[in-house]
Amino acid sequence: MKFAILINEGPYQHQASDSAYLFCKAALAKGHEIRRVFFYHDGVNNSSALTEPPQDDRNIVVRWGKLAEEHKVDLVVCVAAALRRGIKDDNLAAGFRISGLGQLVEAGIEADRLVTFGD
Amino acid sequence: MKFAILINEGPYQHQASDSAYLFCKAALAKGHEIRRVFFYHDGVNNSSALTEPPQDDRNIVVRWGKLAEEHKVDLVVCVAAALRRGIKDDNLAAGFRISGLGQLVEAGIEADRLVTFGD
Amino acid sequence: MSEGAIKKFMFVNRKAPYGTVYALEALETVLITAAFDQDVSLVFMDDGVFQLKKGQQTKGIETKNFSPTYRALDGYDIEKLYVEQESMEARGLTEDDLLVDVTVMSRADMGKLMEEMDVVLSC
Amino acid sequence: MSEGAIKKFMFVNRKAPYGTVYALEALETVLITAAFDQDVSLVFMDDGVFQLKKGQQTKGIETKNFSPTYRALDGYDIEKLYVEQESMEARGLTEDDLLVDVTVMSRADMGKLMEEMDVVLSC
Amino acid sequence: MLHIINKSPQERNSLDSCLRVTQSGAVLLIEDAVYAATRGNAAEAKLREAMGSLKVYALGPDLDARGMSDRLIDGVTAVDYAGFVDLVAEHPNCQSWL
Amino acid sequence: MLHIINKSPQERNSLDSCLRVTQSGAVLLIEDAVYAATRGNAAEAKLREAMGSLKVYALGPDLDARGMSDRLIDGVTAVDYAGFVDLVAEHPNCQSWL
């Protein structure tokens, strides 16, 4: 089955990004496809290349990038929300790309299910 | 009177930073002193130099910087929270400085009132 | 899915305007979804009904008043606006207080309508 | 204020752990405040009482379990931990369920205690 | 003590929690909390009851933004940001119920 | 339809709202919403009532993290993330009550 994921909150502040990541890992392990992960609202903050969590904590940004690389998951950051919050190509982490909201709608159309994680 | 301000949420997503800004402007207009504005939790995202809101919207980051310049307000971003969220000297907006949580405690001790804005 | 596929998208607005950005950024998604020629429904329930309140004046909070956008939805062929009756009543609002024409629905009918959707986005 | 001034700081914890970062980052502030030799009180009310629940096992959500920190507060001379009785009862918890020794207080006494503080931080 | 509430009374429990423990002082409603001070809101009864022992204020610019200024409950005082500053200064301490 | 709730029933109104409009299908409690499925919580009665018409699930890893696994209400099914995925796949559509 093809899933699309929408993440509305930034890393660390809310559990949303963690839950979404663990959902994606479980879905991939079951042989499902993650068609796209779309980052909206404060969710765009998940793509900051400058993030440096404490060494004994998870690195949410890097973790998403690795998942994308290993499983060819398309991580798309909403350009309008990103500009409002200071995410640009300059500080965009590996594995993410910036694009328009149309990518969310397209994912909703093409995927069998869209699952939202937020606050 | 000396005020200290604590801001726990990022710009745009929540009204907290807007309310805090308008409170500070009103306090300064009344002749009070803003001893320090401390940015914690997602509040650190208020200091991103890369923020570019739509032209017909307020620029929250620049607005804080101007207030700091005009009224010598000390804008301090918590280093631990900032590292978790990808705010560093590289992308720190004018008028802000990064320092430790001790600056919040010190502000709480030195100010007559500490007012918190958050979610 | 093939070219030209049409899905039923529902946007469930449950948050008040201005306190958070969700209402504003949800509208952006609604407009784009309509541009993709999808079947778009908007639901306003809980504090989301406040988004449609007439007379919003944002000058004092130095924030953009985006409420006129709801009036413009019609021009994008977005005509399915539903308000849950119980939510409206619990906030002292009537249809006359709202910026746009809506279909007022009971909570039971609202639940049934949600069941029929392909994609439900909560904002 | 002069050197060596001591103020009464209260941290009001009203949020559950893990769902948001507030509980964890509040603890960081608590420790620093104690390091400044201030008079520190911690209040746990509403869902904040869940922060003190025994038996937290975070491996399954791949997040750091910070609950042992509450046990360590004693070592930083942070000994004023207050739990509101009504909040605990509404969540099916008793003192035996908590990681640390606390003073259980009625809502009325909690309100009075807050009045006596110099700085109240809500997290 | 000044209690500052910024959440809608029907979305979150912060107003309820504040009123549960607070016996005296003042409550200032800002941001989405201003809905609590409007006629017909489900929170109206509990707010009126609280007004027996607490002074209640609501931030005017937040009422205006939400189109709710004309339905403020009698006995609640609307203040602007300058009034917000005065309230914080006049009370010996304050607390934001986040 | 699968309804996903992620907020504590005593902090926010999302569980109440969901149960108000939903007559059938399933509810999955994740993150802070798992407290709703624990014995002694003020939400227990309303959850038990909902279980008359809805199937209720709770995410095990979130119960574990909060130290609440041993007080899950009888009749609520704990699932892991794989079970979460199955629930989304099995139902024709889903909704997150944010």
XYZ file of C-alpha atoms in Angstrom:
680
model
C 0.000 0.000 0.000
C 1.152 3.571 -0.680
C 1.242 5.968 2.285
C 1.713 9.732 2.368
C 2.679 11.433 5.616
C 2.066 15.017 6.742
C 4.080 16.434 9.650
C 2.916 19.726 11.180
C 5.300 20.186 14.111
C 9.018 20.751 14.550
C 11.475 18.331 16.130
C 11.862 17.928 19.926
C 9.122 20.384 20.935
C 6.362 17.869 20.078
C 6.340 14.101 19.670
C 4.726 14.366 16.218
C 7.924 13.957 14.203
C 9.055 10.994 16.339
C 5.713 9.229 15.949
C 5.718 9.815 12.197
C 9.264 8.461 11.876
C 8.463 5.285 13.804
C 5.275 4.848 11.767
C 7.260 5.139 8.520
C 9.899 2.666 9.699
C 7.188 0.152 10.626
C 5.343 0.661 7.328
C 8.545 0.162 5.303
C 9.398 -2.958 7.325
C 6.014 -4.354 6.343
C 6.732 -3.774 2.661
C 4.545 -0.702 2.242
C 5.698 2.294 0.232
C 6.079 5.771 1.726
C 5.136 7.875 -1.260
C 6.141 11.149 0.338
C 6.649 12.847 3.699
C 5.459 16.451 3.561
C 6.580 18.977 6.185
C 4.185 21.866 6.823
C 3.646 24.546 9.497
C 6.477 24.238 12.102
C 7.115 20.799 10.596
C 9.553 22.511 8.218
C 11.951 22.867 11.163
C 12.642 19.121 10.898
C 14.846 19.888 7.902
C 17.380 22.242 9.486
C 20.923 21.082 8.742
C 22.242 23.052 11.715
C 20.446 20.975 14.365
C 22.774 19.557 17.039
C 20.949 17.655 19.780
C 22.782 16.433 22.911
C 24.919 13.340 22.238
C 22.731 11.074 24.388
C 19.583 12.039 22.466
C 18.202 11.052 19.068
C 19.096 13.203 16.030
C 15.686 13.649 14.429
C 16.911 15.517 11.356
C 19.697 13.070 10.484
C 17.378 10.139 11.140
C 14.888 11.387 8.532
C 17.686 11.910 6.027
C 18.975 8.368 6.498
C 15.500 6.898 6.132
C 15.066 8.846 2.901
C 18.374 7.636 1.561
C 17.890 3.978 2.450
C 14.305 3.698 1.244
C 14.122 6.394 -1.432
C 11.549 8.365 0.544
C 10.718 11.798 -0.860
C 11.010 14.377 1.967
C 9.382 17.626 0.873
C 9.430 20.871 2.845
C 6.743 23.463 2.076
C 8.422 26.550 0.604
C 5.976 29.136 1.994
C 6.056 27.733 5.531
C 9.845 27.348 5.284
C 10.447 30.977 4.265
C 8.348 32.167 7.219
C 10.549 30.109 9.521
C 14.019 30.550 8.062
C 14.558 27.270 6.231
C 16.290 27.679 2.845
C 18.587 25.677 0.602
C 21.474 27.196 2.624
C 20.524 25.325 5.784
C 18.515 22.441 4.348
C 19.622 19.039 5.630
C 20.604 16.168 3.313
C 17.697 14.156 1.996
C 15.135 16.987 2.038
C 13.933 19.182 -0.809
C 11.911 22.396 -0.774
C 8.823 22.608 -2.952
C 5.249 23.854 -3.092
C 2.076 22.816 -1.308
C 0.967 21.140 -4.525
C 3.290 18.295 -3.553
C 1.100 17.628 -0.530
C -2.079 17.571 -2.589
C -0.452 15.354 -5.199
C 0.664 12.951 -2.457
C -2.874 12.904 -1.091
C -4.184 12.029 -4.551
C -1.606 9.367 -5.369
C -1.309 7.635 -2.002
C -3.826 5.147 -0.670
C -3.738 6.810 2.752
C -2.527 10.147 4.077
C -1.647 10.153 7.784
C -1.138 13.440 9.651
C 1.068 13.961 12.695
C 0.897 17.244 14.588
C -0.029 19.106 17.733
C 9.943 48.992 36.766
C 12.239 46.296 35.351
C 10.600 43.534 33.333
C 12.044 40.255 32.096
C 10.273 38.341 29.320
C 10.337 34.633 28.533
C 9.167 33.427 25.102
C 8.581 29.695 24.652
C 7.200 29.477 21.101
C 8.518 30.183 17.628
C 7.288 32.923 15.289
C 4.081 32.609 13.210
C 3.007 29.190 14.518
C 1.759 30.698 17.795
C 0.776 34.215 18.818
C 3.144 34.133 21.804
C 5.983 36.073 20.172
C 3.564 38.701 18.805
C 1.957 39.216 22.201
C 5.346 39.484 23.888
C 6.543 42.037 21.341
C 3.475 44.242 21.756
C 3.771 43.945 25.539
C 7.426 45.072 25.369
C 6.591 48.013 23.100
C 3.846 49.136 25.489
C 6.093 48.735 28.530
C 8.891 50.761 26.934
C 6.414 53.458 25.883
C 5.424 53.758 29.536
C 9.032 54.254 30.572
C 9.604 50.786 31.989
C 12.820 48.900 31.348
C 12.922 45.548 29.550
C 15.835 43.957 31.353
C 16.042 40.961 29.006
C 13.975 38.863 26.601
C 14.888 35.205 26.906
C 13.997 32.734 24.146
C 13.529 29.127 25.233
C 11.991 25.921 23.810
C 10.803 26.646 20.224
C 11.112 30.314 21.154
C 14.707 30.126 19.881
C 13.280 30.033 16.337
C 12.459 33.739 16.692
C 16.150 34.449 16.110
C 16.634 32.873 12.684
C 18.268 35.339 10.286
C 16.966 33.359 7.310
C 13.282 34.043 7.991
C 11.428 35.588 5.018
C 7.722 36.078 5.644
C 5.378 37.190 2.831
C 5.696 40.901 2.009
C 2.223 41.722 3.291
C 2.924 40.135 6.676
C 4.913 41.281 9.710
C 8.595 40.301 9.973
C 8.750 39.032 13.544
C 12.503 38.423 13.608
C 13.482 41.811 12.203
C 10.972 43.531 14.468
C 12.639 42.077 17.577
C 16.060 43.121 16.302
C 14.915 46.704 15.754
C 13.336 46.895 19.197
C 16.578 45.651 20.705
C 18.614 48.237 18.822
C 16.368 51.194 19.578
C 15.868 50.430 23.247
C 19.031 48.491 24.133
C 17.036 45.373 24.951
C 19.089 42.252 25.588
C 17.710 39.390 23.418
C 19.127 36.084 24.640
C 18.623 32.721 22.941
C 19.130 29.573 25.042
C 22.120 27.676 23.680
C 20.891 24.149 24.515
C 17.431 24.703 23.020
C 19.007 26.438 20.018
C 21.381 23.582 19.232
C 18.470 21.117 19.307
C 16.666 23.277 16.774
C 19.430 24.408 14.453
C 20.049 27.986 15.592
C 23.730 28.954 15.669
C 25.845 32.061 15.240
C 25.815 31.260 11.487
C 22.097 31.938 11.165
C 21.500 34.175 14.172
C 19.669 37.401 13.341
C 21.013 40.846 14.236
C 20.263 41.947 17.776
C 20.208 38.458 19.333
C 22.919 36.644 21.265
C 23.217 32.987 22.271
C 23.917 32.156 25.896
C 23.046 29.802 28.732
C 19.897 29.255 30.762
C 21.605 31.063 33.625
C 20.700 34.271 31.798
C 17.028 33.456 32.322
C 17.503 32.831 36.037
C 19.578 35.984 36.385
C 16.844 37.968 34.625
C 14.266 36.469 36.973
C 16.364 37.549 39.952
C 17.147 41.058 38.729
C 13.811 42.028 37.219
C 10.807 43.131 39.242
C 8.516 40.923 37.149
C 9.062 38.019 34.758
C 6.266 37.534 32.216
C 6.054 34.329 30.173
C 4.531 33.971 26.703
C 4.012 30.505 25.227
C 1.636 27.815 24.073
C -3.773 6.742 -9.645
C -4.530 7.832 -13.203
C -4.381 11.367 -14.595
C -7.404 13.437 -13.766
C -8.356 11.404 -10.694
C -10.629 13.245 -8.320
C -10.608 12.533 -4.601
C -12.784 13.865 -1.830
C -10.615 16.092 0.368
C -11.965 17.365 3.671
C -10.328 20.044 5.789
C -11.430 19.920 9.407
C -10.892 23.318 11.029
C -11.039 23.046 14.808
C -8.808 25.922 15.928
C -9.468 29.585 16.533
C -7.780 32.122 14.257
C -4.699 34.196 15.251
C -3.809 32.266 18.428
C -2.048 29.826 16.096
C -1.179 29.834 12.393
C -3.139 26.671 11.554
C -6.251 28.433 10.225
C -4.225 30.652 7.887
C -1.905 27.948 6.582
C -4.843 25.543 6.170
C -6.471 28.050 3.825
C -3.367 27.972 1.670
C -3.713 24.198 1.385
C -7.423 24.477 0.589
C -6.747 26.842 -2.310
C -4.046 24.610 -3.777
C -6.245 21.536 -3.463
C -8.981 23.295 -5.404
C -6.423 24.249 -8.054
C -5.810 20.505 -8.501
C -9.529 20.158 -9.350
C -10.223 17.992 -6.331
C -13.569 17.692 -4.539
C -13.005 20.013 -1.554
C -15.093 20.211 1.631
C -14.388 22.490 4.580
C -15.638 21.671 8.039
C -15.707 24.157 10.893
C -16.226 22.677 14.313
C -15.141 23.417 17.897
C -13.193 26.708 17.988
C -12.818 26.479 14.207
C -16.212 28.149 13.820
C -14.600 31.341 15.164
C -12.586 31.529 11.920
C -15.784 32.582 10.146
C -16.835 35.261 12.656
C -17.715 38.602 11.065
C -15.963 41.817 12.050
C -12.375 40.653 12.612
C -10.092 43.705 13.040
C -6.457 42.743 13.436
C -4.774 46.153 13.408
C -4.281 46.075 17.183
C -2.304 42.828 17.074
C -0.320 43.929 13.985
C -1.213 40.754 12.130
C -2.792 40.267 8.714
C -6.572 39.825 8.725
C -7.059 36.789 6.516
C -10.799 36.426 7.101
C -11.720 38.028 3.724
C -10.219 34.929 2.100
C -13.231 32.887 3.227
C -15.450 35.173 1.158
C -13.216 34.568 -1.854
C -13.447 30.760 -1.704
C -16.542 30.878 -3.861
C -14.438 32.231 -6.727
C -12.287 29.104 -6.565
C -15.385 26.893 -6.783
C -15.030 25.957 -3.115
C -18.654 25.909 -2.067
C -18.952 23.039 0.408
C -18.631 24.718 3.792
C -20.077 22.858 6.743
C -20.484 24.090 10.304
C -21.340 21.793 13.165
C -24.414 23.100 14.955
C -23.407 22.058 18.475
C -20.047 23.847 18.171
C -21.708 27.052 17.008
C -24.258 26.992 19.811
C -21.656 26.334 22.514
C -19.943 29.570 21.422
C -22.996 31.787 21.298
C -22.851 32.110 17.508
C -25.604 31.900 14.911
C -25.444 31.761 11.115
C -25.932 35.536 11.038
C -22.571 35.950 12.773
C -20.709 34.195 9.976
C -18.855 35.800 7.061
C -20.092 33.326 4.465
C -23.020 31.058 3.691
C -22.551 27.634 5.211
C -24.481 24.419 5.638
C -25.205 23.856 9.310
C -25.074 20.198 10.277
C -25.830 18.099 13.323
C -22.941 16.231 14.909
C -24.330 12.914 13.681
C -24.525 14.099 10.060
C -21.030 15.540 10.382
C -19.734 12.150 11.466
C -21.388 10.475 8.500
C -19.962 13.012 6.058
C -16.435 12.395 7.346
C -16.831 8.673 6.687
C -17.364 9.385 2.981
C -14.083 11.221 2.476
C -10.880 9.958 0.837
C -8.472 12.362 2.522
C -9.189 14.188 5.775
C -6.805 16.931 6.857
C -7.157 18.283 10.362
C -5.872 21.769 11.003
C 18.793 43.609 43.272
C 21.945 43.126 45.292
C 24.473 40.293 45.059
C 23.381 37.145 46.786
C 19.687 37.978 46.577
C 17.431 34.961 46.952
C 14.045 34.840 45.315
C 11.288 32.263 45.526
C 11.074 30.536 42.134
C 8.192 28.196 41.416
C 7.998 25.877 38.417
C 4.443 24.836 37.626
C 4.478 21.583 35.643
C 1.113 20.986 34.005
C 2.058 18.902 30.951
C 2.587 15.199 30.437
C 6.089 13.962 29.579
C 7.189 12.935 26.027
C 4.158 14.331 24.155
C 5.978 17.669 24.319
C 9.457 18.771 25.378
C 8.286 21.140 28.117
C 8.805 18.727 31.011
C 12.371 17.927 29.953
C 13.451 21.486 29.205
C 11.777 22.721 32.405
C 14.003 20.364 34.395
C 17.040 21.994 32.818
C 15.815 25.375 34.067
C 15.122 23.976 37.517
C 18.682 22.678 37.863
C 20.204 25.977 36.759
C 17.975 27.930 39.122
C 19.145 25.768 42.003
C 22.745 26.370 40.914
C 22.067 30.101 41.425
C 21.162 29.269 45.056
C 17.571 30.373 44.650
C 14.630 29.077 46.684
C 13.130 26.527 44.258
C 9.676 24.939 44.439
C 8.264 22.472 41.920
C 4.556 22.056 41.475
C 2.975 19.158 39.620
C -0.658 19.587 38.711
C -3.003 18.543 35.889
C -1.152 16.196 33.502
C 2.125 17.344 35.053
C 1.687 14.715 37.782
C 2.323 12.082 35.085
C 5.936 13.304 34.904
C 6.533 11.612 38.260
C 4.949 8.243 37.352
C 7.112 5.246 38.167
C 8.095 2.706 35.513
C 8.659 4.921 32.439
C 10.263 2.847 29.653
C 11.031 4.921 26.587
C 12.932 2.428 24.435
C 9.897 1.858 22.209
C 9.632 5.532 21.281
C 13.425 5.893 20.866
C 13.527 8.873 23.193
C 15.612 9.509 26.278
C 13.958 8.548 29.565
C 14.556 11.617 31.712
C 12.466 10.512 34.677
C 15.520 9.445 36.752
C 16.392 13.150 36.921
C 13.533 13.701 39.376
C 15.218 11.286 41.768
C 18.432 13.261 41.445
C 16.881 16.610 42.390
C 17.512 15.870 46.039
C 21.257 15.969 45.344
C 20.883 19.550 44.121
C 19.045 20.513 47.334
C 15.762 20.739 45.450
C 13.401 19.296 48.013
C 10.182 21.268 47.684
C 8.037 19.124 45.415
C 4.298 19.693 45.608
C 1.554 17.662 43.973
C -2.038 18.838 43.800
C -4.295 16.171 45.261
C -7.243 16.735 42.915
C -5.030 16.344 39.836
C -3.575 13.085 41.108
C -6.989 11.640 41.938
C -8.483 12.592 38.548
C -5.734 10.479 36.939
C -6.061 7.407 39.116
C -2.687 7.980 40.765
C -1.645 7.752 44.415
C 1.581 8.751 46.146
C 2.784 5.153 45.774
C 2.799 5.588 41.998
C 5.289 8.442 42.158
C 9.049 8.257 41.660
C 9.886 10.628 44.487
C 8.604 11.838 47.818
C 6.299 14.788 47.422
C 4.038 16.952 49.527
C 0.438 16.420 48.489
C -1.622 19.591 48.712
C -5.239 20.581 48.298
C -6.089 22.953 45.480
C -6.774 25.754 47.971
C -3.359 25.387 49.636
C -1.724 25.232 46.209
C -3.336 28.537 45.298
C -2.073 30.126 48.517
C 1.459 28.827 47.945
C 1.560 30.364 44.460
C 0.635 33.753 45.920
C 3.819 33.708 48.024
C 6.204 33.295 45.104
C 8.411 35.926 43.449
C 8.792 34.239 40.067
C 6.392 31.619 38.712
C 7.382 29.740 35.571
C 4.760 27.627 33.879
C 5.961 24.781 31.726
C -1.351 37.731 41.919
C -2.124 38.273 38.234
C -3.062 35.105 36.363
C -2.588 35.289 32.588
C -4.548 32.820 30.438
C -4.021 32.525 26.683
C -6.000 29.443 25.653
C -9.602 28.990 24.596
C -11.657 27.593 27.490
C -13.179 24.938 25.260
C -9.929 23.732 23.700
C -7.767 23.411 26.811
C -8.007 23.164 30.544
C -5.865 26.148 31.531
C -8.711 28.461 32.583
C -10.356 25.622 34.539
C -7.077 24.807 36.283
C -6.419 28.417 37.166
C -9.916 28.930 38.571
C -9.677 25.662 40.513
C -6.709 26.747 42.611
C -7.048 30.528 42.631
C -9.126 32.215 45.315
C -8.202 35.870 44.872
C -6.392 38.323 42.666
C -6.961 39.005 38.997
C -7.238 37.040 35.768
C -6.210 38.532 32.421
C -7.481 36.762 29.309
C -5.311 37.193 26.189
C -5.040 35.565 22.742
C -7.572 32.725 22.293
C -8.571 32.959 25.973
C -10.597 36.113 25.280
C -13.421 33.895 23.967
C -14.045 32.904 27.607
C -15.219 36.460 28.305
C -17.815 36.583 25.519
C -21.573 36.163 25.878
C -22.964 32.791 24.907
C -19.688 30.916 25.227
C -20.020 27.693 27.221
C -17.464 29.140 29.668
C -19.669 32.136 30.497
C -21.237 30.622 33.632
C -17.953 29.580 35.203
C -16.396 32.936 34.408
C -19.316 34.782 36.005
C -18.961 32.624 39.092
C -15.227 33.345 39.267
C -15.966 37.067 39.058
C -17.391 36.789 42.569
C -13.872 36.499 43.990
C -11.563 37.521 41.137
C -11.249 40.618 38.976
C -11.384 39.632 35.299
C -9.751 41.497 32.387
C -9.605 40.751 28.666
C -7.141 42.111 26.110
C -9.039 44.432 23.745
C -6.785 44.009 20.683
C -7.299 40.238 20.892
C -11.074 40.688 21.167
C -11.000 43.028 18.139
C -8.909 40.627 16.059
C -11.452 37.896 16.680
C -14.487 40.098 16.020
C -15.733 39.611 19.588
C -15.422 43.087 21.167
C -19.150 43.771 21.040
C -20.067 40.716 23.094
C -17.846 41.152 26.132
C -19.535 39.964 29.327
C -20.611 42.796 31.662
C -18.177 43.191 34.505
C -15.131 42.110 32.496
C -12.785 45.022 31.838
C -11.177 45.345 28.410
C -7.589 46.634 28.491
C -5.033 47.432 25.785
C -1.350 46.423 25.890
C -0.591 49.454 28.077
C -3.261 48.212 30.469
C -1.680 44.736 30.340
C 1.631 46.310 31.408
C -0.111 48.199 34.232
C -1.750 45.012 35.501
C 1.585 43.213 35.658
C 3.168 46.187 37.427
C 0.311 46.621 39.922
C 0.265 43.016 41.099
C 3.148 41.753 43.255
C 3.605 38.673 41.036
C 2.168 37.000 37.955
C 1.763 33.602 36.363
C 1.077 32.522 32.786
C -1.005 29.360 32.688
C 0.597 27.713 29.653
C -12.840 5.195 9.493
C -9.834 5.231 11.820
C -9.729 8.193 14.200
C -6.289 8.995 15.588
C -6.115 11.014 18.820
C -2.832 12.266 20.253
C -3.828 14.600 23.096
C -4.508 13.970 26.759
C -8.266 13.898 27.403
C -7.910 16.259 30.348
C -5.735 18.823 28.601
C -7.621 19.239 25.328
C -10.982 18.576 23.759
C -9.906 16.397 20.818
C -11.121 13.060 22.240
C -14.429 14.649 23.294
C -14.888 16.173 19.845
C -14.118 12.923 18.095
C -16.510 10.934 20.264
C -19.216 13.573 19.824
C -19.444 13.184 16.038
C -18.258 9.600 15.507
C -20.762 6.753 15.629
C -18.736 3.851 14.262
C -15.261 2.718 13.267
C -12.136 2.698 15.380
C -10.203 5.069 17.611
C -6.442 4.804 18.048
C -4.924 6.627 21.023
C -1.280 7.660 20.598
C 1.185 9.977 22.388
C -0.458 11.763 25.353
C -3.881 10.413 24.369
C -2.983 6.977 25.758
C -3.770 8.288 29.248
C -7.456 8.195 28.236
C -7.261 4.394 28.136
C -5.894 3.972 31.655
C -7.836 2.941 34.741
C -8.749 5.722 37.126
C -8.401 8.513 34.595
C -11.341 10.918 34.605
C -11.905 9.982 30.936
C -12.411 6.291 31.760
C -16.218 6.445 31.890
C -16.618 8.224 28.568
C -14.143 5.878 26.907
C -16.006 2.824 28.219
C -19.239 4.262 26.881
C -17.658 4.872 23.456
C -16.468 1.260 23.408
C -20.097 0.260 22.972
C -20.001 1.449 19.367
C -16.308 1.964 18.582
C -13.263 -0.293 18.695
C -10.535 1.359 20.802
C -6.774 0.837 20.441
C -3.816 2.376 22.280
C -0.205 2.555 21.142
C 1.874 0.279 23.396
C 5.213 2.101 23.067
C 3.507 5.313 24.203
C 1.929 3.513 27.183
C 5.350 2.062 28.080
C 7.097 5.426 27.823
C 4.603 6.894 30.284
C 4.733 3.950 32.669
C 1.028 3.203 32.118
C 1.037 -0.195 30.342
C -0.100 -2.095 33.419
C -3.273 -0.082 33.850
C -4.815 -0.333 30.408
C -8.613 -0.545 30.534
C -10.017 -4.007 29.721
C -11.315 -4.126 26.187
C -8.794 -1.627 24.815
C -6.268 -3.324 22.524
C -2.616 -2.312 22.750
C -0.804 -2.219 19.400
C 2.783 -1.484 18.383
C 3.807 0.706 15.418
C 3.331 -2.260 13.053
C -0.195 -2.581 14.418
C -0.676 1.174 13.903
C 0.280 0.689 10.236
C -2.140 -2.247 9.932
C -4.981 -0.200 11.394
C -4.425 2.590 8.857
C -4.258 0.048 6.040
C -7.347 -1.892 7.144
C -9.632 1.123 7.385
C -10.750 2.839 4.176
C -9.776 6.268 5.531
C -8.337 7.955 8.590
C -8.346 11.236 10.426
C -5.967 12.759 12.971
C -7.832 14.940 15.459
C -5.216 17.656 15.921
